[in-house]
mmCIF file of C-alpha atoms and ligand atoms in Angstrom:
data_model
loop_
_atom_site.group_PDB
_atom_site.id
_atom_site.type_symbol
_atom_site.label_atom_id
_atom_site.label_comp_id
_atom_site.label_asym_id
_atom_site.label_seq_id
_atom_site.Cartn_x
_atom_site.Cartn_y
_atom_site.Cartn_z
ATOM 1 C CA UNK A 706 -32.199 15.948 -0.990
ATOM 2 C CA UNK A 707 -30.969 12.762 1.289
ATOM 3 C CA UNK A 708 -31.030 10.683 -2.081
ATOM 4 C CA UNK A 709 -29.458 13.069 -4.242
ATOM 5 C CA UNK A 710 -26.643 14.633 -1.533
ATOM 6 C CA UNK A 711 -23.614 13.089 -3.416
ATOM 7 C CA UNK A 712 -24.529 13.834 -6.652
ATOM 8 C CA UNK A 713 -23.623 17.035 -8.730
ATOM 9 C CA UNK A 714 -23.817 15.957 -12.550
ATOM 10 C CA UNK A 715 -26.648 14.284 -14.790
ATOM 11 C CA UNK A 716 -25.596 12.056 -17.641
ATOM 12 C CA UNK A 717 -28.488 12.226 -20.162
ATOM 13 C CA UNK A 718 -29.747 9.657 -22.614
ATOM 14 C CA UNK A 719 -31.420 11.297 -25.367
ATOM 15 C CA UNK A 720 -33.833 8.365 -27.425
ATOM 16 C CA UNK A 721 -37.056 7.855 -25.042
ATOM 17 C CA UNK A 722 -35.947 9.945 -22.398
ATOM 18 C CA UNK A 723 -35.189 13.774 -24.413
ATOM 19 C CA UNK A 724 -37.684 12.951 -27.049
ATOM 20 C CA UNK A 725 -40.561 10.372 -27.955
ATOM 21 C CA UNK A 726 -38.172 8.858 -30.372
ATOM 22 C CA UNK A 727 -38.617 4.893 -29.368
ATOM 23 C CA UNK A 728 -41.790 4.746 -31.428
ATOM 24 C CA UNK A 729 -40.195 5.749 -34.443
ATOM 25 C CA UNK A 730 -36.730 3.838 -34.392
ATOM 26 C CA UNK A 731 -38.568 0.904 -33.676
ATOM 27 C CA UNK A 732 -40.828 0.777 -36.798
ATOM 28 C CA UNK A 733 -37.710 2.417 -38.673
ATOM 29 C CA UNK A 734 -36.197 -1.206 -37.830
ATOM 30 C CA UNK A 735 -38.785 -3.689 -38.173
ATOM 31 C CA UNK A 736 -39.296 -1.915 -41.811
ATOM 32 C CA UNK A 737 -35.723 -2.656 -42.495
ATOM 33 C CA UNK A 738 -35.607 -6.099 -41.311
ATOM 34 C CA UNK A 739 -38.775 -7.039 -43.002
ATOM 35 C CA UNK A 740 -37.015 -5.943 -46.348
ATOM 36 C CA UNK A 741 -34.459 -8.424 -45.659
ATOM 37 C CA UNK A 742 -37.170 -11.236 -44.511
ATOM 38 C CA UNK A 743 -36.102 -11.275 -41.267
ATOM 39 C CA UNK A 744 -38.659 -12.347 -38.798
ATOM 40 C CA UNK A 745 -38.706 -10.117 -35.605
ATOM 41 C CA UNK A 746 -40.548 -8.183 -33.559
ATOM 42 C CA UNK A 747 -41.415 -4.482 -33.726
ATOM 43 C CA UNK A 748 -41.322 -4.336 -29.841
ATOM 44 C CA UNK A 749 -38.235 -6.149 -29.681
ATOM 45 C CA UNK A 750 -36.521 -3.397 -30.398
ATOM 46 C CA UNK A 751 -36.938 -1.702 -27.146
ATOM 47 C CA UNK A 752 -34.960 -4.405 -26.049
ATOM 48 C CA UNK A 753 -31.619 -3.537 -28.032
ATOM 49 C CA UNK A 754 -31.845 -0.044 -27.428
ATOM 50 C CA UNK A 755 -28.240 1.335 -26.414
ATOM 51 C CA UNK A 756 -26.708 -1.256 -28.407
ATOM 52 C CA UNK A 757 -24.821 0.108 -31.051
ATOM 53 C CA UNK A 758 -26.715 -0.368 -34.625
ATOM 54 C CA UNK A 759 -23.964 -2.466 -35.914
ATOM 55 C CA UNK A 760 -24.501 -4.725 -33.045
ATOM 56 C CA UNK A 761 -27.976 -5.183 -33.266
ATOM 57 C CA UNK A 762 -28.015 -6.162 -36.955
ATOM 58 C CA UNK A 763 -25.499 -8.611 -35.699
ATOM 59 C CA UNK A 764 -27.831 -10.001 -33.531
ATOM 60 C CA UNK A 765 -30.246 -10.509 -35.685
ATOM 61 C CA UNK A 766 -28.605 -12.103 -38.645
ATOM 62 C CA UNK A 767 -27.021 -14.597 -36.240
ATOM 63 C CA UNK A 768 -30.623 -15.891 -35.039
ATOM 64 C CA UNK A 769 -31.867 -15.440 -38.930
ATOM 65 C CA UNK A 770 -28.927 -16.732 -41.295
ATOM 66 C CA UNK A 771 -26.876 -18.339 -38.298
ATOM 67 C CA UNK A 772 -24.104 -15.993 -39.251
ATOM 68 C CA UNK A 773 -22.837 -11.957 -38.719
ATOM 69 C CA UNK A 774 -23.123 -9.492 -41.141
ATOM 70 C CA UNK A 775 -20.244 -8.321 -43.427
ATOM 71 C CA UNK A 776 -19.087 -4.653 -42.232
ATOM 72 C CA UNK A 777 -20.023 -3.281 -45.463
ATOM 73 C CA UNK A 778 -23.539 -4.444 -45.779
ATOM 74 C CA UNK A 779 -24.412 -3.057 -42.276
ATOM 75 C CA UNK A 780 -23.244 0.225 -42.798
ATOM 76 C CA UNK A 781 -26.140 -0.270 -45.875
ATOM 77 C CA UNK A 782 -28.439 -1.670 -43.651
ATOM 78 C CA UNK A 783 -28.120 0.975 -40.572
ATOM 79 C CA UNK A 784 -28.048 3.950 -43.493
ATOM 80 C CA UNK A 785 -31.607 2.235 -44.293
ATOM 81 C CA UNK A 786 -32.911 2.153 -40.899
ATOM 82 C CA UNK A 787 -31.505 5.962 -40.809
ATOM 83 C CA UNK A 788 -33.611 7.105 -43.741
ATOM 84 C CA UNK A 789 -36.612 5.198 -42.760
ATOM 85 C CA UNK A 790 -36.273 6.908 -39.136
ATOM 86 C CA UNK A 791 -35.820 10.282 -40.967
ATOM 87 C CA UNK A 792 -38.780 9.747 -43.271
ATOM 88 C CA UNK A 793 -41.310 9.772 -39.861
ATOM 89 C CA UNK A 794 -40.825 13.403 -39.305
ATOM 90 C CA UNK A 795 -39.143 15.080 -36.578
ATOM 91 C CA UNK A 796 -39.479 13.282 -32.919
ATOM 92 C CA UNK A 797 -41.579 15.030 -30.861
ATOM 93 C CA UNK A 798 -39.842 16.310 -27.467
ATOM 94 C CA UNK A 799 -40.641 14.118 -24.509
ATOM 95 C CA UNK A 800 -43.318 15.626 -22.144
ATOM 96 C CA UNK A 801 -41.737 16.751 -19.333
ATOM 97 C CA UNK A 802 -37.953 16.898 -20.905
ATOM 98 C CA UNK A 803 -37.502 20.575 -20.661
ATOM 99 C CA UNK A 804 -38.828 20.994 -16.906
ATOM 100 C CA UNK A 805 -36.060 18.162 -16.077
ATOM 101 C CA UNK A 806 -33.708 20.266 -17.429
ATOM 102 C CA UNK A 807 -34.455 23.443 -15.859
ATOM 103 C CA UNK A 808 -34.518 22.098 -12.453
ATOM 104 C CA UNK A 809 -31.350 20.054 -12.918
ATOM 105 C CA UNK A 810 -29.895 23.444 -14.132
ATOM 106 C CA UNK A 811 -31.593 25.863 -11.127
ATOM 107 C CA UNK A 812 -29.766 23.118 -8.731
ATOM 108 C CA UNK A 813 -26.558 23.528 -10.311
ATOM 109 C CA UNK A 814 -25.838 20.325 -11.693
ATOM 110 C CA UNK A 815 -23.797 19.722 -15.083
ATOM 111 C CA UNK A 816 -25.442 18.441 -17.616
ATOM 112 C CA UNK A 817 -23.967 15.904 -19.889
ATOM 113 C CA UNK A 818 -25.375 14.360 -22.629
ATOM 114 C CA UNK A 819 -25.114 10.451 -23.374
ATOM 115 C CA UNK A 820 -26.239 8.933 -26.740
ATOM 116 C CA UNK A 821 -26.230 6.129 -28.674
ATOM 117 C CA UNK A 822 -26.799 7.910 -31.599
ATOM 118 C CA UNK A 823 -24.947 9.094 -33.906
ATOM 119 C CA UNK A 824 -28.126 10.538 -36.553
ATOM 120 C CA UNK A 825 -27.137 14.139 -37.731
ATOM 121 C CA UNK A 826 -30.691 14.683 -37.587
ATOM 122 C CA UNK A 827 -30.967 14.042 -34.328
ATOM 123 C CA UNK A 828 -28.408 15.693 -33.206
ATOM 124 C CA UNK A 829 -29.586 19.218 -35.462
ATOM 125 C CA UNK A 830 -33.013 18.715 -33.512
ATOM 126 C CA UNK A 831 -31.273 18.678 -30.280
ATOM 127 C CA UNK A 832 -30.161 22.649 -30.885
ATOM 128 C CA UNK A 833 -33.461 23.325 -31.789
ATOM 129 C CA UNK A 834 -35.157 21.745 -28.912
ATOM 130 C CA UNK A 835 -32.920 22.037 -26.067
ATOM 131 C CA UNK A 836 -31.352 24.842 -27.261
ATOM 132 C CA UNK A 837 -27.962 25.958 -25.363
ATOM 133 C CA UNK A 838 -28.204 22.906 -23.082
ATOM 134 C CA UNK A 839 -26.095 20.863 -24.116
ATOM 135 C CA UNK A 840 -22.997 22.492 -26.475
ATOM 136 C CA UNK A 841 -19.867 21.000 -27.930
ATOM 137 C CA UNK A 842 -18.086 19.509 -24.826
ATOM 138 C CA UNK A 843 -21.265 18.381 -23.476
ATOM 139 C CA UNK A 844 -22.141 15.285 -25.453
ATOM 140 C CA UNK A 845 -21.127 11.823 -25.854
ATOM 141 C CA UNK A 846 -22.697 10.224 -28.774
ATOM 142 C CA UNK A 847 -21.984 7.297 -30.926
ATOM 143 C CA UNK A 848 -19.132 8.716 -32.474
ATOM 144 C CA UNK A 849 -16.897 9.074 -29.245
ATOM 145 C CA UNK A 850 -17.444 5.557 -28.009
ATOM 146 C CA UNK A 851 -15.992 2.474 -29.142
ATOM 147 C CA UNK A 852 -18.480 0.397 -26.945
ATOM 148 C CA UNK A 853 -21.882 1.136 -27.157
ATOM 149 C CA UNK A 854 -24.005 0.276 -23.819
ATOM 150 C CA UNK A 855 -24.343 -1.946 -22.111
ATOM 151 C CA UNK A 856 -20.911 -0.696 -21.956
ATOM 152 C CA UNK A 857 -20.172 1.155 -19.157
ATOM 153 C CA UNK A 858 -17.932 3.390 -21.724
ATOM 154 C CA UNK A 859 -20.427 5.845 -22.432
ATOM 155 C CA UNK A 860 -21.205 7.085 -19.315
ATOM 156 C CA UNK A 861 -17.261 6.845 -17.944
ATOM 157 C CA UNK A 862 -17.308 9.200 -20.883
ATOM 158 C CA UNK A 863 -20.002 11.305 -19.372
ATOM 159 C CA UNK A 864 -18.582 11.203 -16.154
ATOM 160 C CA UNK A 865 -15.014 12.744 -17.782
ATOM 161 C CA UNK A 866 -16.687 15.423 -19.643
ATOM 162 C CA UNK A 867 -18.515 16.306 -16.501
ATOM 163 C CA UNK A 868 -15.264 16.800 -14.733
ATOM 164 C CA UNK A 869 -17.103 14.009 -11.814
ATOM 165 C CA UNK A 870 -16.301 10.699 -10.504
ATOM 166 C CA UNK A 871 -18.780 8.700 -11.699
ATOM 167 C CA UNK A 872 -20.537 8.019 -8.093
ATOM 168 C CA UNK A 873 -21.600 11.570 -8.309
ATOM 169 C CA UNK A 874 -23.523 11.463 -11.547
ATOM 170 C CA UNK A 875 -27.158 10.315 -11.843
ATOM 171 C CA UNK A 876 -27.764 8.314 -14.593
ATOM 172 C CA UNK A 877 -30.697 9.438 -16.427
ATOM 173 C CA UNK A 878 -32.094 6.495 -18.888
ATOM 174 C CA UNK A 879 -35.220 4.643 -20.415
ATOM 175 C CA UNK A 880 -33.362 1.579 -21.387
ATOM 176 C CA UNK A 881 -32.952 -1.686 -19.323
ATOM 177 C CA UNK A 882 -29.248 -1.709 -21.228
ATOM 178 C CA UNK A 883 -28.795 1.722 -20.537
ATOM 179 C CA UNK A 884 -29.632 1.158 -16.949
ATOM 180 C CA UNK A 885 -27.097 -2.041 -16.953
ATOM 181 C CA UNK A 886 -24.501 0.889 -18.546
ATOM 182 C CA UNK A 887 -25.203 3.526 -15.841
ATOM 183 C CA UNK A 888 -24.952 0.839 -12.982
ATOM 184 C CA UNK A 889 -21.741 -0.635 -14.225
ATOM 185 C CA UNK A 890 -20.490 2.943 -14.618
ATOM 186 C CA UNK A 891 -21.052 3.467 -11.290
ATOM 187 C CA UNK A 892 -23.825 6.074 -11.585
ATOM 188 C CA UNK A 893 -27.031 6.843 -9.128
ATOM 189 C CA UNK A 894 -29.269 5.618 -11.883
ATOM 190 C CA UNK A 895 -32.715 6.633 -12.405
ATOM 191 C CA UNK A 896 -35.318 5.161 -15.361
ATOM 192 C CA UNK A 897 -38.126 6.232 -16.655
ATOM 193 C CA UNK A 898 -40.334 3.810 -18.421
ATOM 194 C CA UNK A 899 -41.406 5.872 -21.476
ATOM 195 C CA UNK A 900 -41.905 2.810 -23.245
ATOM 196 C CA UNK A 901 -43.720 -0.652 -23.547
ATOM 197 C CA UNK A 902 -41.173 -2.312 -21.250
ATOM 198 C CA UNK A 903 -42.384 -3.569 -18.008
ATOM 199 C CA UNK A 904 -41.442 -2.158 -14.448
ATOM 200 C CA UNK A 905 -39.155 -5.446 -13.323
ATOM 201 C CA UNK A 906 -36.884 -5.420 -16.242
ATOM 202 C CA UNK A 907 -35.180 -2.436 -14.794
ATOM 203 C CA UNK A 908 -35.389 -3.774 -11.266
ATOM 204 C CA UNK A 909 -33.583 -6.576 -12.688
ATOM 205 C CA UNK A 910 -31.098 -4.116 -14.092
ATOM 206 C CA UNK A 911 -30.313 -2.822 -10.468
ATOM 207 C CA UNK A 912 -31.976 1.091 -11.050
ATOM 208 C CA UNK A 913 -31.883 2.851 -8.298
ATOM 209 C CA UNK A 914 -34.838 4.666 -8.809
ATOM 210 C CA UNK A 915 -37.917 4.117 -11.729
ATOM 211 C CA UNK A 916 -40.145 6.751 -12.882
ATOM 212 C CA UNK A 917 -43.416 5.840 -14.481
ATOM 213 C CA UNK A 918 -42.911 9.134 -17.036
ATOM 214 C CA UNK A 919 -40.590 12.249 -17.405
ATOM 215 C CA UNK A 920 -43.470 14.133 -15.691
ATOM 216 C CA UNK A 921 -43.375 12.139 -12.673
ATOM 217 C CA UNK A 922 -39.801 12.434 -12.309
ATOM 218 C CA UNK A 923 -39.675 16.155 -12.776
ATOM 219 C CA UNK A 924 -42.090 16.437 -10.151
ATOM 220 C CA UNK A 925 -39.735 14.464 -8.009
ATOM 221 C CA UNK A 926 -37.023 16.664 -8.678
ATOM 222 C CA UNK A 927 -38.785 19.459 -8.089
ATOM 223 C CA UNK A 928 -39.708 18.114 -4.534
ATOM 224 C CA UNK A 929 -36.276 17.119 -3.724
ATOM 225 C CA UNK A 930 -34.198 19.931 -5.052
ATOM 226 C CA UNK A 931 -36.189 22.697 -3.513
HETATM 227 CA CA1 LIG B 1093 -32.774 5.742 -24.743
#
């Protein structure tokens, strides 16, 4: 437990860490953007996860039309990405999710979920999937924050909802932002590289710990929470 002695509460991002999402939101952009003819990357969207939508379609009209988008036209554009996301089917939970969970739970640490989302659908799914893990008071998602990661907003949040200072939460994250937002929260922060993104971009990000898949770090947990 020497690692985990100080902390009591686990901030939770949802995309890529509660459920193989990253696959879908990716293509769900790249679609979008294409429609515009904007040249990008599908696998540079791993990249901007955490960032609010609004400021990732920022991003990329600056390096396309040398300009930002009007607020209007990107609530148009993110309500595209939306649908396209929703027409993929439901995201599949992440392997290893729900065993996370439970153990975090058996050791009696409060569980606080941290998202960047704001998608209804999501959210629904999350009742379904997790169900009575997470209720009202128990979520930050893009509607409470006014600073998306890499922010350290959203998981000050976390921290208030969990009733903890922040140096007693672990972080819990698949994002090199969302690393850079636990870190500058002052969270233990752990990733877990469910995606194409290689090992060093979260030791660049300062993570405390990195976990090669959800699997491997429940098995961690249940080693040193016994
Ligand atoms: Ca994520």
């Amino acid at each position: 437990m020497e690692k985990l002695q100080k902390i009591r509460g686990a901030l939770i991002d949802m995309d890529g860490v509660l459920y193989d999402s990253m696959p879908g939101h990716t293509l769900a952009w790249k679609r979008m953007m294409d429609s515009l003819g904007v040249e990008c990357d599908r696998d540079e969207f791993y990249l901007y996860e955490g960032m609010t939508g609004a400021a990732t379609i920022d991003l990329l009209f600056k390096r396309a039309f040398g300009h930002e988008c009007e607020p209007d036209k990107i609530k148009e554009l993110y309500a595209i990405k939306s649908q396209n996301f929703k027409s993929l089917g439901p995201a599949k939970p992440m392997p290893g999710a729900d065993r996370m969970l439970s153990l975090l739970a058996e050791a009696g640490f409060v569980r606080v979920l941290v998202t960047g989302s704001g998608q209804a659908s999501l959210l629904d799914a999350l009742q379904r999937d997790y169900p009575g893990v997470f209720g009202k008071g128990g979520m930050v998602t893009a509607h409470d924050v006014t600073h998306g990661k890499p922010d350290p907003e959203p998981y000050l949040k976390g921290a208030a909802l969990a009733g903890l200072e922040p140096s007693e939460c672990m972080v819990v994250e698949n994002a090199p932002l969302g690393v850079r937002a636990g870190k500058a929260a002052g969270c233990f922060t752990v990733a877990v590289t469910t995606g194409p993104i290689a090992r060093e971009a979260f030791e660049r990000e300062g993570a405390d710990m990195i976990f090669e898949s959800m699997e491997a770090f429940a098995d961690f947990l249940q080693e040193e929470l016994k």
